[in-house]
Short mmCIF file of C-alpha atoms and ligand atoms in Angstrom, two decimals:
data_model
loop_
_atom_site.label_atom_id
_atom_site.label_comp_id
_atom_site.label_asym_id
_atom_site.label_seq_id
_atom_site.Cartn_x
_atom_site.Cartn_y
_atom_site.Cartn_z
CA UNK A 3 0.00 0.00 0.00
CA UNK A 4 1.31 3.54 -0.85
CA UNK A 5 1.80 5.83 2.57
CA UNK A 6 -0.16 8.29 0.44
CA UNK A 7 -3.99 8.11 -0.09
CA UNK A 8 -5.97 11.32 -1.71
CA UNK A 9 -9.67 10.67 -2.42
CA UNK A 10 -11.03 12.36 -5.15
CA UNK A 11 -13.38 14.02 -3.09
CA UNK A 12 -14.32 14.90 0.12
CA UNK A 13 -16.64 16.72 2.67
CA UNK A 14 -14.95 19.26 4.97
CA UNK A 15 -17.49 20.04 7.85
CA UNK A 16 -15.60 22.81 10.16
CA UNK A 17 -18.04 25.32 10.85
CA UNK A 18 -21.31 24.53 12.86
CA UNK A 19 -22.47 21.49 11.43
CA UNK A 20 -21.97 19.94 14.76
CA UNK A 21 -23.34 21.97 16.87
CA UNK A 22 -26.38 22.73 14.69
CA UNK A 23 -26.81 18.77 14.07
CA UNK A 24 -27.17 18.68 18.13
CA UNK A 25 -29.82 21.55 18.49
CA UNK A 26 -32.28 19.22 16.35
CA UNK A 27 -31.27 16.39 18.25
CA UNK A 28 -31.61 18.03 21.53
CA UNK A 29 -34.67 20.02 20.63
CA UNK A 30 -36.52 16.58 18.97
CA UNK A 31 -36.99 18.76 15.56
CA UNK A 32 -35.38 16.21 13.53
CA UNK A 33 -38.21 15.88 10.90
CA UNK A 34 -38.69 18.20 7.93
CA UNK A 35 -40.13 21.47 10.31
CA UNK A 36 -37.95 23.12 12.54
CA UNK A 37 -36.20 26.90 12.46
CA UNK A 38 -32.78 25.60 10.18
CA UNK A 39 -35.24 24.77 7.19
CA UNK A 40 -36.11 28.02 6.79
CA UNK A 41 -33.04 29.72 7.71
CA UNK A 42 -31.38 27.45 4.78
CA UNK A 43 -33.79 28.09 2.19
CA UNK A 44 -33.55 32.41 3.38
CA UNK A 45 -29.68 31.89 3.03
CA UNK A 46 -29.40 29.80 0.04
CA UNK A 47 -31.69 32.49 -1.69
CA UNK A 48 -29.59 35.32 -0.90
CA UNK A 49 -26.66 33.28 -1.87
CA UNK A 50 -28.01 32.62 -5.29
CA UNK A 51 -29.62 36.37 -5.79
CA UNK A 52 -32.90 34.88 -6.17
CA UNK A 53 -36.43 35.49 -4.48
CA UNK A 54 -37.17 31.82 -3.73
CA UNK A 55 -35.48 28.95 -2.53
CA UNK A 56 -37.21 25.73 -1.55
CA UNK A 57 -35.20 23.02 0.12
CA UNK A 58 -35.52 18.93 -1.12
CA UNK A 59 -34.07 15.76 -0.27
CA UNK A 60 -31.67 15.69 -3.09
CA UNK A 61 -30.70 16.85 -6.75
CA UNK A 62 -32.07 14.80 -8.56
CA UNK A 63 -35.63 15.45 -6.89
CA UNK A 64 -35.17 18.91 -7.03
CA UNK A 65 -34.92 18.47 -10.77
CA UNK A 66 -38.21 16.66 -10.99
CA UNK A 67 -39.74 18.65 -9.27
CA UNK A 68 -38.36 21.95 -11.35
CA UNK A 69 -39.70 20.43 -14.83
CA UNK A 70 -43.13 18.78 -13.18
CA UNK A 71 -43.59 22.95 -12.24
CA UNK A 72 -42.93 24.00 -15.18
CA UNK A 73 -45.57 21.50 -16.76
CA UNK A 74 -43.42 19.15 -18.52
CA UNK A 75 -45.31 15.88 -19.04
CA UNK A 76 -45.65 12.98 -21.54
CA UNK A 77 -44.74 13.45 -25.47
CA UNK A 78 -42.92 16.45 -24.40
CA UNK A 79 -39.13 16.74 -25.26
CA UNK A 80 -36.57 18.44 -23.57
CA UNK A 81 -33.19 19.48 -24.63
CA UNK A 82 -30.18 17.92 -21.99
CA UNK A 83 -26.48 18.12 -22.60
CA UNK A 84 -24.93 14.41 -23.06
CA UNK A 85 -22.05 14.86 -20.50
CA UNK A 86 -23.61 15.35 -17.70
CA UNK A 87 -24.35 13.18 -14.59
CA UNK A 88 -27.95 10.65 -15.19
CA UNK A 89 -29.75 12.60 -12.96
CA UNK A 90 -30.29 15.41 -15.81
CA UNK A 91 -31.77 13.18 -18.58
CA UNK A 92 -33.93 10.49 -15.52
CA UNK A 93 -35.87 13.63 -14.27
CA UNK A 94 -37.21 14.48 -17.26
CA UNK A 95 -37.81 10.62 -17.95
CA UNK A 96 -39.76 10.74 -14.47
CA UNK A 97 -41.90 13.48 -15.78
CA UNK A 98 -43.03 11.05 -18.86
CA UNK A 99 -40.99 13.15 -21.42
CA UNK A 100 -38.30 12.61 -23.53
CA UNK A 101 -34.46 13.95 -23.15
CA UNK A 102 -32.90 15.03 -26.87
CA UNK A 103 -29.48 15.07 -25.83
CA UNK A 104 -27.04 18.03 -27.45
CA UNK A 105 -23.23 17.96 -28.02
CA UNK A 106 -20.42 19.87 -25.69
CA UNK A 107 -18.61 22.83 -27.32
CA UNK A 108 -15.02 21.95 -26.99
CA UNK A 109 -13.95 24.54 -24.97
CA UNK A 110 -15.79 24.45 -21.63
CA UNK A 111 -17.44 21.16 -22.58
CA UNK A 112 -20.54 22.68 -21.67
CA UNK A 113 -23.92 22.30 -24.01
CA UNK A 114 -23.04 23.75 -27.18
CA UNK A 115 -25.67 26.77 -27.69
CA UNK A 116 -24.77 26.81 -31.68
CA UNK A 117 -26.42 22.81 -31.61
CA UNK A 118 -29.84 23.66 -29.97
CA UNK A 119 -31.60 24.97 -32.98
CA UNK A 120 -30.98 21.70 -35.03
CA UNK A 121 -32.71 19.90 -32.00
CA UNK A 122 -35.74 21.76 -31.03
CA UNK A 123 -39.12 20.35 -32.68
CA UNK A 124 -42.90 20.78 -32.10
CA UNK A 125 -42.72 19.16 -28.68
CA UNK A 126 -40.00 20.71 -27.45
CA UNK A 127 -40.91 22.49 -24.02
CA UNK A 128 -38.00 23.21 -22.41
CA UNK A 129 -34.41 23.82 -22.43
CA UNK A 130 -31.86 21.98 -19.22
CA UNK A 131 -28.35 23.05 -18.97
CA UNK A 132 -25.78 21.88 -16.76
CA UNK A 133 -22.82 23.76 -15.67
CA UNK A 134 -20.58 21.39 -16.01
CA UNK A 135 -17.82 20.97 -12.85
CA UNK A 136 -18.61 24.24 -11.94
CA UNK A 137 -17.86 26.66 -15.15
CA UNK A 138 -21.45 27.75 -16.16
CA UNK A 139 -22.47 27.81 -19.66
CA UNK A 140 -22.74 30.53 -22.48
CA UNK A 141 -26.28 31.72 -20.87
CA UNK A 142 -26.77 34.88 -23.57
CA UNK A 143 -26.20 32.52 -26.35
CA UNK A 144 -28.78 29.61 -25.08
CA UNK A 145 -31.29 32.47 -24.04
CA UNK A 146 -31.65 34.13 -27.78
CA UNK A 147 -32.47 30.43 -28.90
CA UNK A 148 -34.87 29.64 -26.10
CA UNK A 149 -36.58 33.36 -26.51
CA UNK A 150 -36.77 32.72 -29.77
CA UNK A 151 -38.89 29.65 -29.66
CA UNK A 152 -40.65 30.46 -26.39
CA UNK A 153 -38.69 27.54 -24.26
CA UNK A 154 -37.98 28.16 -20.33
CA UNK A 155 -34.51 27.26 -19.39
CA UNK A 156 -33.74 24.53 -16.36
CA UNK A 157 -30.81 25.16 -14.59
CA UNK A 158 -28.78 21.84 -13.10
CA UNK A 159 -26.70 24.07 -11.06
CA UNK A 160 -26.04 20.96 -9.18
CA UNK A 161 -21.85 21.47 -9.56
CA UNK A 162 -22.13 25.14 -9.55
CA UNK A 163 -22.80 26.68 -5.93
CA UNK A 164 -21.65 30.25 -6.55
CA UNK A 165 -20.49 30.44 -9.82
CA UNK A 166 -21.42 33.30 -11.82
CA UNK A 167 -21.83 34.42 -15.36
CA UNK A 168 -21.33 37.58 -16.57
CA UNK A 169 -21.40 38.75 -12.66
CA UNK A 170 -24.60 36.68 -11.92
CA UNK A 171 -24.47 33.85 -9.95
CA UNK A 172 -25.76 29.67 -10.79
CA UNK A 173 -29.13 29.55 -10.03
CA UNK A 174 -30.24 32.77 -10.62
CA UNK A 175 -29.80 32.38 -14.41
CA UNK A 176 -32.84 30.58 -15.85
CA UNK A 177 -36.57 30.08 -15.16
CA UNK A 178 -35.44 27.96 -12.46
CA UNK A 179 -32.87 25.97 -11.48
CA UNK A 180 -31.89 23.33 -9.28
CA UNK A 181 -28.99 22.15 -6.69
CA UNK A 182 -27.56 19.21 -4.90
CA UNK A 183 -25.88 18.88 -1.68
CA UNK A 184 -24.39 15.35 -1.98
CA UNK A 185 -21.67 14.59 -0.42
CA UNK A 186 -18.98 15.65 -3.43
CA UNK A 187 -20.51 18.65 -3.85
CA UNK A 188 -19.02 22.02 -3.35
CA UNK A 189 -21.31 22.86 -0.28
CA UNK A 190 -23.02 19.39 1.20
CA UNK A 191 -25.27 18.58 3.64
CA UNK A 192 -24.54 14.03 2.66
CA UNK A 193 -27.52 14.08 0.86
CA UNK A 194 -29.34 17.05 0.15
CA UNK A 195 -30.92 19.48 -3.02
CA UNK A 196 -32.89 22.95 -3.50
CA UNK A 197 -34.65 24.53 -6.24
CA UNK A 198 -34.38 28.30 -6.86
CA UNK A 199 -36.73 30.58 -8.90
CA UNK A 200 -37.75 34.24 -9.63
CA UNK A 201 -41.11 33.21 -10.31
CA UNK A 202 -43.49 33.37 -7.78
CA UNK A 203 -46.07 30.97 -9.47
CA UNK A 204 -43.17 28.36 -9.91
CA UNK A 205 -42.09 28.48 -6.27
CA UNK A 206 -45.43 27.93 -5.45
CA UNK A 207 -46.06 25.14 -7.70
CA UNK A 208 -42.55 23.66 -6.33
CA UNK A 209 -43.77 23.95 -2.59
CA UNK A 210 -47.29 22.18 -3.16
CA UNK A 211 -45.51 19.31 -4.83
CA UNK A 212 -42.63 18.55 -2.63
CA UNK A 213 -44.92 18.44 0.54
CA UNK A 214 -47.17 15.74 -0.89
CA UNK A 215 -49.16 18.30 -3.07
CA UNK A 216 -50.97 19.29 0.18
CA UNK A 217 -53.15 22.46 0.09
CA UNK A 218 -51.06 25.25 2.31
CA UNK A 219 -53.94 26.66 3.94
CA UNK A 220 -56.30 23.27 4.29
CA UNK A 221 -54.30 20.09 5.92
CA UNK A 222 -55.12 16.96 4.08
CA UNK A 223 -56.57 18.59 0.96
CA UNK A 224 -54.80 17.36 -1.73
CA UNK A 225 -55.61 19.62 -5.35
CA UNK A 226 -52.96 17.34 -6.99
CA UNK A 227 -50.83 14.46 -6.62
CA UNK A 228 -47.62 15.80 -4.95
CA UNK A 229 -44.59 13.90 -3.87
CA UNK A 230 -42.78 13.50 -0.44
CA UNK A 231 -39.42 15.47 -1.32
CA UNK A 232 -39.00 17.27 2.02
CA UNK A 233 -35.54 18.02 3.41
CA UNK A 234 -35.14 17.36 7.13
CA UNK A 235 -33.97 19.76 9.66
CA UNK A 236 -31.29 18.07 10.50
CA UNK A 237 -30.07 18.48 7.03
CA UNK A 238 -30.98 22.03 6.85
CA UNK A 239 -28.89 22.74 10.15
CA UNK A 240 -25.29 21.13 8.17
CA UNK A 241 -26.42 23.44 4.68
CA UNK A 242 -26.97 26.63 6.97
CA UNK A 243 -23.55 25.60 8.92
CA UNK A 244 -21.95 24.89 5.01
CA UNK A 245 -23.24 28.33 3.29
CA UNK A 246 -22.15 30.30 6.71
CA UNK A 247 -18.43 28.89 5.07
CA UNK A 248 -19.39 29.27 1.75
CA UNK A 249 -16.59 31.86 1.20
CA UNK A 250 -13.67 29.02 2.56
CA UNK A 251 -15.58 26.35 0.12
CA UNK A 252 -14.90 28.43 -2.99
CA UNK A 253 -11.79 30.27 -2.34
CA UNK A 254 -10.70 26.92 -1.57
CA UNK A 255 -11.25 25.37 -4.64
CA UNK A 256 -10.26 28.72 -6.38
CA UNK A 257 -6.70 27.86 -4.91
CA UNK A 258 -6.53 24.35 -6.17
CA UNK A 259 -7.94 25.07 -9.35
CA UNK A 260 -5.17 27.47 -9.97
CA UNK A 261 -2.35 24.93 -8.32
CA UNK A 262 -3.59 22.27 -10.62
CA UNK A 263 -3.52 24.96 -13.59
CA UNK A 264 -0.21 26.15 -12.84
CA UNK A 265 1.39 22.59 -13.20
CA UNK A 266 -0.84 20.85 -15.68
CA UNK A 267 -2.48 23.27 -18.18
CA UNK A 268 0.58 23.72 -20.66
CA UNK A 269 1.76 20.29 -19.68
CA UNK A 270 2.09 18.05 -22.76
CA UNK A 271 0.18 15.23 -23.35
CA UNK A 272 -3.44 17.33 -20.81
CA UNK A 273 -5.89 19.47 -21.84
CA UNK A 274 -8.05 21.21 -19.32
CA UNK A 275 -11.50 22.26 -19.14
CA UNK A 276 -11.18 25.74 -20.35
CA UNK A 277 -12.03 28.72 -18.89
CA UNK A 278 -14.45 31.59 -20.77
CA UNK A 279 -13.26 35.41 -19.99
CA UNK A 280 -16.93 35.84 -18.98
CA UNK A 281 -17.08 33.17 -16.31
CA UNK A 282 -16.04 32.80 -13.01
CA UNK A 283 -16.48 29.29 -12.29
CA UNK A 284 -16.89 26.78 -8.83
CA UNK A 285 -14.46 24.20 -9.64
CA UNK A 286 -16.17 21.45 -8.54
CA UNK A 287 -13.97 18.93 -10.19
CA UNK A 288 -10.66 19.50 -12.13
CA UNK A 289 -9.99 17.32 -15.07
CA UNK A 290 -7.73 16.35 -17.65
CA UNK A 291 -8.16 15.10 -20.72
CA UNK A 292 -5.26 13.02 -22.42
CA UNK A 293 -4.80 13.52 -25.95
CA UNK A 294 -3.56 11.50 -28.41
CA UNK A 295 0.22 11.97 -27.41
CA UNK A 296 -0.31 9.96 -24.77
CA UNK A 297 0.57 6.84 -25.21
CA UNK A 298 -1.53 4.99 -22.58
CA UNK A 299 -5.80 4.19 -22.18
CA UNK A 300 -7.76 6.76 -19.64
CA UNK A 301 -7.96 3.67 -17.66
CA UNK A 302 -4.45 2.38 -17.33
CA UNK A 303 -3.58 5.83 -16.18
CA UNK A 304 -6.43 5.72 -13.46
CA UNK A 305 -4.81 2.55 -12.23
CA UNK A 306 -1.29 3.94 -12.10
CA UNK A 307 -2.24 6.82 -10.10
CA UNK A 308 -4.25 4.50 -7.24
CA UNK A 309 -1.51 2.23 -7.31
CA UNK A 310 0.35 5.46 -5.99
CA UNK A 311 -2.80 6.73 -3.11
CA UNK A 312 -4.73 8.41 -5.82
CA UNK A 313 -8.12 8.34 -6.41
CA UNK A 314 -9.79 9.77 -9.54
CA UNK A 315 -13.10 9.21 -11.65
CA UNK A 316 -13.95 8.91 -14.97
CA UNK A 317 -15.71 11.95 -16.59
CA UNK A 318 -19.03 11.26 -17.25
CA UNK A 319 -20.24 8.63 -19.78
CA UNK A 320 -22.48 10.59 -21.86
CA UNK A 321 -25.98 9.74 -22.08
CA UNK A 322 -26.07 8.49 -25.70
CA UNK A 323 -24.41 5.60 -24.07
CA UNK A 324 -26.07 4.47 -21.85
CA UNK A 325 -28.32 1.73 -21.94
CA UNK A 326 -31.63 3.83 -21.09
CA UNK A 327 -30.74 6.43 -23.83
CA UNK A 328 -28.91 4.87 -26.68
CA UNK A 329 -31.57 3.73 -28.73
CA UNK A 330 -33.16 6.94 -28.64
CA UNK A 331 -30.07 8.86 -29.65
CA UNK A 332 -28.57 6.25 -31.72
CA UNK A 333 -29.24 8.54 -35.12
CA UNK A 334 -27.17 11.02 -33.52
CA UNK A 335 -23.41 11.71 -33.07
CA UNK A 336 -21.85 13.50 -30.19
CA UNK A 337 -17.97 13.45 -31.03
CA UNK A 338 -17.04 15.83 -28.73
CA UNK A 339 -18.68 14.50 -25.84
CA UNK A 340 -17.03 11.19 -26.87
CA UNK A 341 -14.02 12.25 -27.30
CA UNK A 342 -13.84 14.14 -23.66
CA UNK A 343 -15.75 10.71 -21.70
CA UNK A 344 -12.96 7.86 -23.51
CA UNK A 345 -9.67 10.30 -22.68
CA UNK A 346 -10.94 12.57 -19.53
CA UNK A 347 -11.21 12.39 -15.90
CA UNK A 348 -11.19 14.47 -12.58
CA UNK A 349 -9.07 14.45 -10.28
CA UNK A 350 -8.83 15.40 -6.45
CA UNK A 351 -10.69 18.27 -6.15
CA UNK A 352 -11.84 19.32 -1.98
CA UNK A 353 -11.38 21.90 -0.02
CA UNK A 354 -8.82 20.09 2.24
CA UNK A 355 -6.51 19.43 -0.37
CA UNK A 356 -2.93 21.35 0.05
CA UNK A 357 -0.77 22.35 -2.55
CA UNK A 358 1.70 19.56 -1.40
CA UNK A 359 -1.30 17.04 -2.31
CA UNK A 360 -1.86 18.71 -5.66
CA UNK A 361 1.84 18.71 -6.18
CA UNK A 362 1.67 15.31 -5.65
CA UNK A 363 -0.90 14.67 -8.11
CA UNK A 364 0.38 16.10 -11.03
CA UNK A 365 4.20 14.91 -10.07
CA UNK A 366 2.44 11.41 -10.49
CA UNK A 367 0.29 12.35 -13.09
CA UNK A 368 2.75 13.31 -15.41
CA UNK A 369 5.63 10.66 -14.68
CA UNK A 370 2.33 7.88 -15.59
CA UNK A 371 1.58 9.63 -19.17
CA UNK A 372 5.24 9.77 -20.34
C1 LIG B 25 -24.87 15.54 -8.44
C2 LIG B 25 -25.68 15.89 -9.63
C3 LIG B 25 -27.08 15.73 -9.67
C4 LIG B 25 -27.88 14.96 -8.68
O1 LIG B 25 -27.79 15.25 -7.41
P1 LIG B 25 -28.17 14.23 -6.24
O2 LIG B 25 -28.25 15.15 -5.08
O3 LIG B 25 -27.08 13.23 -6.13
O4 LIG B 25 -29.48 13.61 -6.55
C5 LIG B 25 -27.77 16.22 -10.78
N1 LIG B 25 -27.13 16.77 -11.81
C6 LIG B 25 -25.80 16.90 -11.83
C7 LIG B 25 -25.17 17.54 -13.02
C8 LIG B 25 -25.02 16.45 -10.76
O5 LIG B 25 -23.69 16.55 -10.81
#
């Protein structure tokens, strides 16, 4: 066994997660009411820059819950970026509808906006994007196309707590949009999500459904068939205790973005996610890419580096793979998104990490690819 061991990812829980975590315990409010729901939900809002915030039991729910608001049901299609984590293209399966996945542009590897056009067709009702690890995507570009065929935009903002585009921060940036707290994630509460929205109707419409569908005002009157999505208290009380050290989380991975950068971007052999002038991204996972230099498979170089204490994942296998999705997409190509999923994946990204771990990583890293 190397001495050495750096997981690819890991919570960092030094604030008041504790001691908030022990209120609900001591005070019994350890179901989803109690004072740290709300205070999460008030926080998390002004975090984003957003009027509404309504907490849920994870990402992925949040996301259903987002497009079942919005109205998307059976027949209906829905544009999704391939690379991107399952969760994106199974909530709009949940709602009945259909994901039509869309290629990366190769620079950010994010949705390409200059694809959407070719995609959208009668039942087309809405537009997801995903800001991938943390650098958000060319919002301008996707909101002329989505104006211009009347499409709301969903925001997976699930990798991008506090991001911004052009100055204006993940979640704030479409109709709606939607976060998880999982226990990778840039802010985490183990398991965990929240949807965020302008839109006073679509708040609403998000609050009846994740609490059963129950009427607000008359208990056990049920106008539609909600869902049990709720986020406990106790969960609530580690989010509040995370966003209170929101500014550690990201300056944190700001530093160990740039370490990693420093060594690895004009390494031979890498390519790096790259970086618009108008973003300022989360980086929720750094990756590399190996092009075709490099003599060695994605996977023997994964191997090497655990053989040595580190741990690192695969980037995403698109959608269009996957057994759920392939059929549908199968008249399709996607070669950039292919191209990034066979040769690409993240490394040790936390906020614990020291520069003498990154170091460490790409001294490794690049003695494996020679
Ligand atoms: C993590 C993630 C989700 C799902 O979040 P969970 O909280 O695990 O359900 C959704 N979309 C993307 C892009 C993610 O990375």
């Amino acid at each position: 066994m190397p001495k050495k061991f750096i997981p690819v990812a890991a919570p960092v829980l030094a604030g008041n997660e504790k001691q908030y975590v022990m209120d609900c315990l001591d005070s019994t409010w350890i179901s989803s009411n109690g004072k740290y729901i709300g205070q999460f939900e008030e926080a998390f809002a002004a975090f984003c820059g957003v009027k509404h915030a309504l907490s849920c039991c994870n990402g992925t729910v949040a996301l259903h819950l987002a497009l079942v608001a919005l109205g998307i049901g059976p027949g209906d299609e829905v544009l999704v970026p391939t690379l991107t984590f399952i969760a994106s293209a199974n909530a709009v399966s949940y709602c009945g509808a259909r994901p039509v996945f869309v290629d990366s542009e190769p620079n950010t590897w994010n949705i390409d906006p200059a694809l959407l056009e070719a995609r959208i067709t009668k039942r087309t009702k809405a537009i997801m994007v995903v800001h991938l690890y943390g650098h958000p995507v060319d919002m301008d570009a996707i909101r002329a196309v989505a104006d211009r065929h009347h499409l709301p935009i969903v925001e997976d903002a699930a990798e991008a707590h506090g991001a911004t585009y052009k100055g204006r921060v993940a979640g704030s940036l479409g109709e709606i949009a939607t976060f998880s707290f999982y226990g990778n994630k840039t802010l985490t509460t183990g398991e965990g999500g929240m949807v965020t929205t302008d839109d006073d109707d679509l708040a609403a419409r998000v609050r009846l459904l994740k609490g059963q569908g129950m009427d607000i005002t008359r208990r056990y009157w049920f106008p539609v068939i909600g869902y049990n999505y709720r986020m406990t208290n106790i969960v609530a009380a580690i989010g509040l205790a995370q966003l209170e050290q929101a500014d550690f989380h990201l300056q944190a991975r700001k530093n160990i973005a740039g370490w990693y950068e420093e060594r690895l971007k004009d390494s031979p052999g890498i390519e790096m996610q790259g970086r618009e002038t108008w973003a300022e991204p989360t980086c929720w996972m750094v990756s590399a890419v190996l092009d075709q230099t490099v003599p060695h498979s994605r996977d023997d170089v994964m191997i090497a580096l655990r053989e040595r204490g580190i741990d690192t994942r695969p980037i995403f296998y698109p959608m269009h793979v996957l057994p759920p999705y392939v059929e549908s997409a199968a008249a399709d190509s996607f070669p950039v998104a292919d191209r990034l999923s066979q040769r690409g994946f993240n490394l040790p990204t936390w906020a614990g990490l020291s520069r003498e771990d990154v170091d460490y990583v790409c001294d490794n890293l690049l003695d494996v690819i020679r």
